[in-house]
Tab-separated table of C-alpha atoms in Angstrom:
chain	number	residue	atom	x	y	z
A	1	UNK	CA	0.000	0.000	0.000
A	2	UNK	CA	3.044	2.243	-0.167
A	3	UNK	CA	1.992	4.046	-3.350
A	4	UNK	CA	-1.500	4.713	-2.014
A	5	UNK	CA	-0.248	6.141	1.264
A	6	UNK	CA	2.318	8.297	-0.513
A	7	UNK	CA	-0.416	9.630	-2.812
A	8	UNK	CA	-2.686	10.337	0.180
A	9	UNK	CA	0.156	12.190	1.910
A	10	UNK	CA	0.873	14.380	-1.105
A	11	UNK	CA	-2.745	15.217	-1.831
A	12	UNK	CA	-3.482	15.926	1.837
A	13	UNK	CA	-0.543	18.348	1.855
A	14	UNK	CA	-1.910	20.499	-0.987
A	15	UNK	CA	-2.760	23.868	0.508
A	16	UNK	CA	-6.163	25.123	-0.709
A	17	UNK	CA	-5.087	28.651	0.266
A	18	UNK	CA	-2.888	28.628	-2.833
A	19	UNK	CA	-6.093	28.843	-4.852
A	20	UNK	CA	-8.252	30.892	-2.474
A	21	UNK	CA	-7.423	34.198	-4.183
A	22	UNK	CA	-8.179	32.841	-7.643
A	23	UNK	CA	-11.498	33.674	-9.311
A	24	UNK	CA	-12.842	33.036	-12.797
A	25	UNK	CA	-12.165	36.716	-13.507
A	26	UNK	CA	-8.521	36.882	-12.426
A	27	UNK	CA	-7.038	33.391	-12.720
A	28	UNK	CA	-5.206	33.973	-16.000
A	29	UNK	CA	-3.340	36.903	-14.444
A	30	UNK	CA	-2.740	35.107	-11.166
A	31	UNK	CA	0.679	33.683	-12.072
A	32	UNK	CA	3.675	35.163	-13.854
A	33	UNK	CA	4.606	34.375	-17.459
A	34	UNK	CA	7.551	32.414	-16.092
A	35	UNK	CA	5.332	30.283	-13.878
A	36	UNK	CA	2.966	29.633	-16.770
A	37	UNK	CA	5.936	28.594	-18.921
A	38	UNK	CA	6.932	26.060	-16.262
A	39	UNK	CA	3.309	24.901	-16.056
A	40	UNK	CA	3.303	24.281	-19.814
A	41	UNK	CA	6.371	22.050	-19.485
A	42	UNK	CA	4.599	19.953	-16.846
A	43	UNK	CA	1.480	19.598	-19.006
A	44	UNK	CA	3.606	18.681	-22.023
A	45	UNK	CA	5.403	15.986	-20.074
A	46	UNK	CA	2.077	14.498	-18.953
A	47	UNK	CA	0.973	14.247	-22.583
A	48	UNK	CA	4.246	12.516	-23.490
A	49	UNK	CA	3.834	9.986	-20.667
A	50	UNK	CA	0.249	9.252	-21.633
A	51	UNK	CA	1.313	8.903	-25.272
A	52	UNK	CA	3.875	6.256	-24.336
A	53	UNK	CA	1.261	4.383	-22.314
A	54	UNK	CA	-1.218	4.516	-25.201
A	55	UNK	CA	1.386	3.095	-27.555
A	56	UNK	CA	2.082	0.258	-25.136
A	57	UNK	CA	-1.601	-0.703	-24.819
A	58	UNK	CA	-2.274	-0.099	-28.554
A	59	UNK	CA	-4.805	2.693	-28.162
A	60	UNK	CA	-4.900	5.695	-30.467
A	61	UNK	CA	-6.019	8.336	-27.989
A	62	UNK	CA	-7.705	9.128	-24.704
A	63	UNK	CA	-9.287	12.149	-23.026
A	64	UNK	CA	-7.338	14.309	-20.593
A	65	UNK	CA	-9.770	13.608	-17.741
A	66	UNK	CA	-10.045	9.840	-18.252
A	67	UNK	CA	-8.754	7.773	-15.332
A	68	UNK	CA	-5.771	5.891	-16.717
A	69	UNK	CA	-6.317	3.164	-14.136
A	70	UNK	CA	-9.839	2.604	-15.434
A	71	UNK	CA	-8.576	2.841	-19.020
A	72	UNK	CA	-6.224	-0.082	-18.391
A	73	UNK	CA	-8.537	-2.283	-16.358
A	74	UNK	CA	-11.734	-1.492	-18.233
A	75	UNK	CA	-13.534	-1.320	-14.884
A	76	UNK	CA	-14.663	1.446	-12.559
A	77	UNK	CA	-12.350	1.796	-9.571
A	78	UNK	CA	-13.870	1.181	-6.139
A	79	UNK	CA	-12.255	4.378	-4.857
A	80	UNK	CA	-14.631	6.880	-6.445
A	81	UNK	CA	-15.315	10.604	-6.295
A	82	UNK	CA	-17.533	10.258	-3.211
A	83	UNK	CA	-14.803	8.551	-1.197
A	84	UNK	CA	-12.300	11.051	-2.522
A	85	UNK	CA	-14.359	14.009	-1.307
A	86	UNK	CA	-14.650	12.522	2.159
A	87	UNK	CA	-10.912	11.890	2.443
A	88	UNK	CA	-9.678	15.173	0.923
A	89	UNK	CA	-11.762	18.171	2.021
A	90	UNK	CA	-8.755	20.368	1.233
A	91	UNK	CA	-9.136	19.576	-2.475
A	92	UNK	CA	-12.853	20.338	-2.334
A	93	UNK	CA	-11.897	23.769	-0.980
A	94	UNK	CA	-9.849	24.428	-4.119
A	95	UNK	CA	-13.174	24.641	-6.023
A	96	UNK	CA	-11.676	23.414	-9.293
A	97	UNK	CA	-13.058	20.367	-11.101
A	98	UNK	CA	-9.800	19.494	-12.844
A	99	UNK	CA	-7.768	19.628	-9.626
A	100	UNK	CA	-10.208	17.202	-7.994
A	101	UNK	CA	-10.309	14.974	-11.056
A	102	UNK	CA	-6.536	14.787	-11.458
A	103	UNK	CA	-6.010	13.986	-7.788
A	104	UNK	CA	-8.686	11.263	-7.898
A	105	UNK	CA	-7.057	9.704	-10.960
A	106	UNK	CA	-3.690	9.861	-9.194
A	107	UNK	CA	-5.106	7.995	-6.199
A	108	UNK	CA	-6.635	5.361	-8.473
A	109	UNK	CA	-3.307	4.919	-10.262
A	110	UNK	CA	-1.546	4.470	-6.908
A	111	UNK	CA	-4.085	1.795	-5.916
A	112	UNK	CA	-3.465	0.005	-9.207
A	113	UNK	CA	0.286	0.123	-8.593
A	114	UNK	CA	-0.130	-1.416	-5.159
A	115	UNK	CA	-2.145	-4.245	-6.696
A	116	UNK	CA	0.933	-5.158	-8.790
A	117	UNK	CA	-0.999	-4.720	-12.011
A	118	UNK	CA	1.728	-5.295	-14.654
A	119	UNK	CA	1.074	-2.386	-17.026
A	120	UNK	CA	0.981	0.192	-14.240
A	121	UNK	CA	4.284	-1.176	-12.920
A	122	UNK	CA	5.880	-0.259	-16.238
A	123	UNK	CA	4.624	3.336	-15.929
A	124	UNK	CA	4.715	4.074	-12.179
A	125	UNK	CA	4.852	7.892	-12.318
A	126	UNK	CA	2.120	8.669	-14.817
A	127	UNK	CA	0.635	11.497	-12.769
A	128	UNK	CA	3.839	13.037	-11.430
A	129	UNK	CA	3.783	16.072	-13.781
A	130	UNK	CA	0.163	16.951	-12.970
A	131	UNK	CA	0.485	16.481	-9.211
A	132	UNK	CA	3.607	18.631	-9.230
A	133	UNK	CA	1.672	21.214	-11.260
A	134	UNK	CA	-1.033	21.368	-8.589
A	135	UNK	CA	1.484	21.428	-5.733
A	136	UNK	CA	3.263	24.387	-7.336
A	137	UNK	CA	0.031	26.381	-7.699
A	138	UNK	CA	-0.650	25.841	-11.408
A	139	UNK	CA	-3.725	23.658	-11.139
A	140	UNK	CA	-6.366	26.293	-11.867
A	141	UNK	CA	-7.348	24.938	-15.275
A	142	UNK	CA	-10.604	24.854	-17.208
A	143	UNK	CA	-12.077	22.937	-20.123
A	144	UNK	CA	-12.706	25.639	-22.698
A	145	UNK	CA	-13.549	25.361	-26.411
A	146	UNK	CA	-12.108	21.867	-26.724
A	147	UNK	CA	-8.902	22.727	-24.899
A	148	UNK	CA	-7.291	22.497	-21.490
A	149	UNK	CA	-6.763	26.157	-20.669
A	150	UNK	CA	-4.513	27.049	-17.776
A	151	UNK	CA	-2.976	30.385	-18.651
A	152	UNK	CA	-0.103	28.639	-20.405
A	153	UNK	CA	-1.842	28.355	-23.771
A	154	UNK	CA	-4.282	25.676	-24.842
A	155	UNK	CA	-3.684	21.948	-24.889
A	156	UNK	CA	-6.154	19.644	-26.689
A	157	UNK	CA	-8.531	17.601	-24.552
A	158	UNK	CA	-7.600	14.476	-26.486
A	159	UNK	CA	-4.146	12.982	-25.965
A	160	UNK	CA	-2.923	10.985	-28.956
A	161	UNK	CA	-0.485	8.090	-28.922
A	162	UNK	CA	1.999	9.910	-31.156
A	163	UNK	CA	2.774	12.234	-28.232
A	164	UNK	CA	4.815	9.338	-26.941
A	165	UNK	CA	7.295	9.858	-29.772
A	166	UNK	CA	8.474	13.096	-28.171
A	167	UNK	CA	11.417	13.218	-25.824
A	168	UNK	CA	10.596	13.420	-22.116
A	169	UNK	CA	11.507	16.719	-20.472
A	170	UNK	CA	13.174	17.554	-17.183
A	171	UNK	CA	10.496	18.406	-14.608
A	172	UNK	CA	12.744	18.660	-11.579
A	173	UNK	CA	12.186	21.706	-9.373
A	174	UNK	CA	15.593	22.974	-10.429
A	175	UNK	CA	14.699	22.791	-14.127
A	176	UNK	CA	11.280	24.393	-13.614
A	177	UNK	CA	12.725	27.228	-11.527
A	178	UNK	CA	15.326	27.788	-14.234
A	179	UNK	CA	12.519	28.255	-16.775
A	180	UNK	CA	10.874	30.844	-14.518
A	181	UNK	CA	14.167	32.700	-14.049
A	182	UNK	CA	14.827	32.757	-17.805
A	183	UNK	CA	11.434	34.258	-18.595
A	184	UNK	CA	11.715	36.850	-15.828
A	185	UNK	CA	15.197	37.741	-17.098
A	186	UNK	CA	13.841	38.171	-20.637
A	187	UNK	CA	10.917	40.270	-19.373
A	188	UNK	CA	13.336	42.569	-17.561
A	189	UNK	CA	15.353	42.941	-20.773
A	190	UNK	CA	12.186	43.740	-22.752
A	191	UNK	CA	11.063	46.426	-20.306
A	192	UNK	CA	14.447	48.129	-20.558
A	193	UNK	CA	14.360	47.820	-24.351
A	194	UNK	CA	10.929	49.469	-24.488
A	195	UNK	CA	12.205	52.355	-22.346
A	196	UNK	CA	15.051	53.016	-24.787
A	197	UNK	CA	17.814	51.221	-22.880
A	198	UNK	CA	20.077	49.575	-25.471
A	199	UNK	CA	22.297	47.687	-23.029
A	200	UNK	CA	23.076	44.068	-23.879
A	201	UNK	CA	21.500	41.170	-22.004
A	202	UNK	CA	22.854	37.647	-21.987
A	203	UNK	CA	21.254	34.222	-21.986
A	204	UNK	CA	21.159	32.495	-18.608
A	205	UNK	CA	21.752	29.147	-20.314
A	206	UNK	CA	24.817	29.757	-22.452
A	207	UNK	CA	25.813	33.373	-21.619
A	208	UNK	CA	25.662	34.453	-25.255
A	209	UNK	CA	23.647	37.516	-26.242
A	210	UNK	CA	19.860	37.777	-26.331
A	211	UNK	CA	18.249	39.397	-29.366
A	212	UNK	CA	14.897	41.200	-29.427
A	213	UNK	CA	12.841	41.286	-32.623
A	214	UNK	CA	9.677	43.408	-32.739
A	215	UNK	CA	6.698	42.311	-34.816
A	216	UNK	CA	3.230	43.621	-35.699
A	217	UNK	CA	0.184	41.368	-35.914
A	218	UNK	CA	-2.343	41.719	-38.739
A	219	UNK	CA	-4.573	43.520	-36.223
A	220	UNK	CA	-1.877	46.103	-35.532
A	221	UNK	CA	-0.781	45.046	-32.054
A	222	UNK	CA	2.920	44.727	-31.277
A	223	UNK	CA	4.691	41.640	-30.007
A	224	UNK	CA	8.318	40.690	-29.498
A	225	UNK	CA	10.472	37.622	-29.977
A	226	UNK	CA	13.466	37.197	-27.693
A	227	UNK	CA	15.924	34.555	-28.762
A	228	UNK	CA	19.491	33.587	-27.990
A	229	UNK	CA	22.380	33.941	-30.433
A	230	UNK	CA	22.956	30.218	-29.902
A	231	UNK	CA	20.750	28.058	-32.123
A	232	UNK	CA	18.108	25.982	-30.328
A	233	UNK	CA	18.640	27.822	-27.054
A	234	UNK	CA	16.250	30.380	-25.475
A	235	UNK	CA	13.459	31.447	-27.839
A	236	UNK	CA	10.164	32.905	-26.632
A	237	UNK	CA	7.484	35.367	-27.690
A	238	UNK	CA	6.262	38.225	-25.500
A	239	UNK	CA	3.416	40.706	-25.901
């Protein structure tokens, strides 16, 4: 029962106060661009993990909110949403359907692992990116116009098996914090650039120069691309 108890411990430790200040009106502005960039990496890694699982079980796709434990077994898990709500009032306080759903699916996956089900044993950390996302405060997501919308840009509701062809990404706290620092560094550079400061800024990854390119959309609004002089290094758009 080690996986179940570890999952219970992590979910019970999620602080609902992280989400108490978030409303439907302000949630997209609640986190910084850097935090949303780190959130996007976590979501991307979840899609890659699910893609690899789908390839292994020969399924073409699944829905973001489908319980992967139930997908494998073909049966409803005994630990359902009612039991989940009784055990985790802190998650109920978060008032977000997707946070509750992800945490329930995580618990069900942990139960499946403890049962020594062979497929789950091959993919023990399926929900690690999403649980880390919630723990870090990025779980305020909605289902909107066919997409998972969390401030980081839209991800499709359906996860296809070909996602598993992509390379897994580093989701360690160190790597995620580095992403946040890089975006904040680029934002600082952009603000100085807009004020007329022409001083050079350097990439936090490779220490070569950062370059700002200004662009105009077809609707007349201005946006900027900041990229590193090193190919395939830092490259991100800013409004």
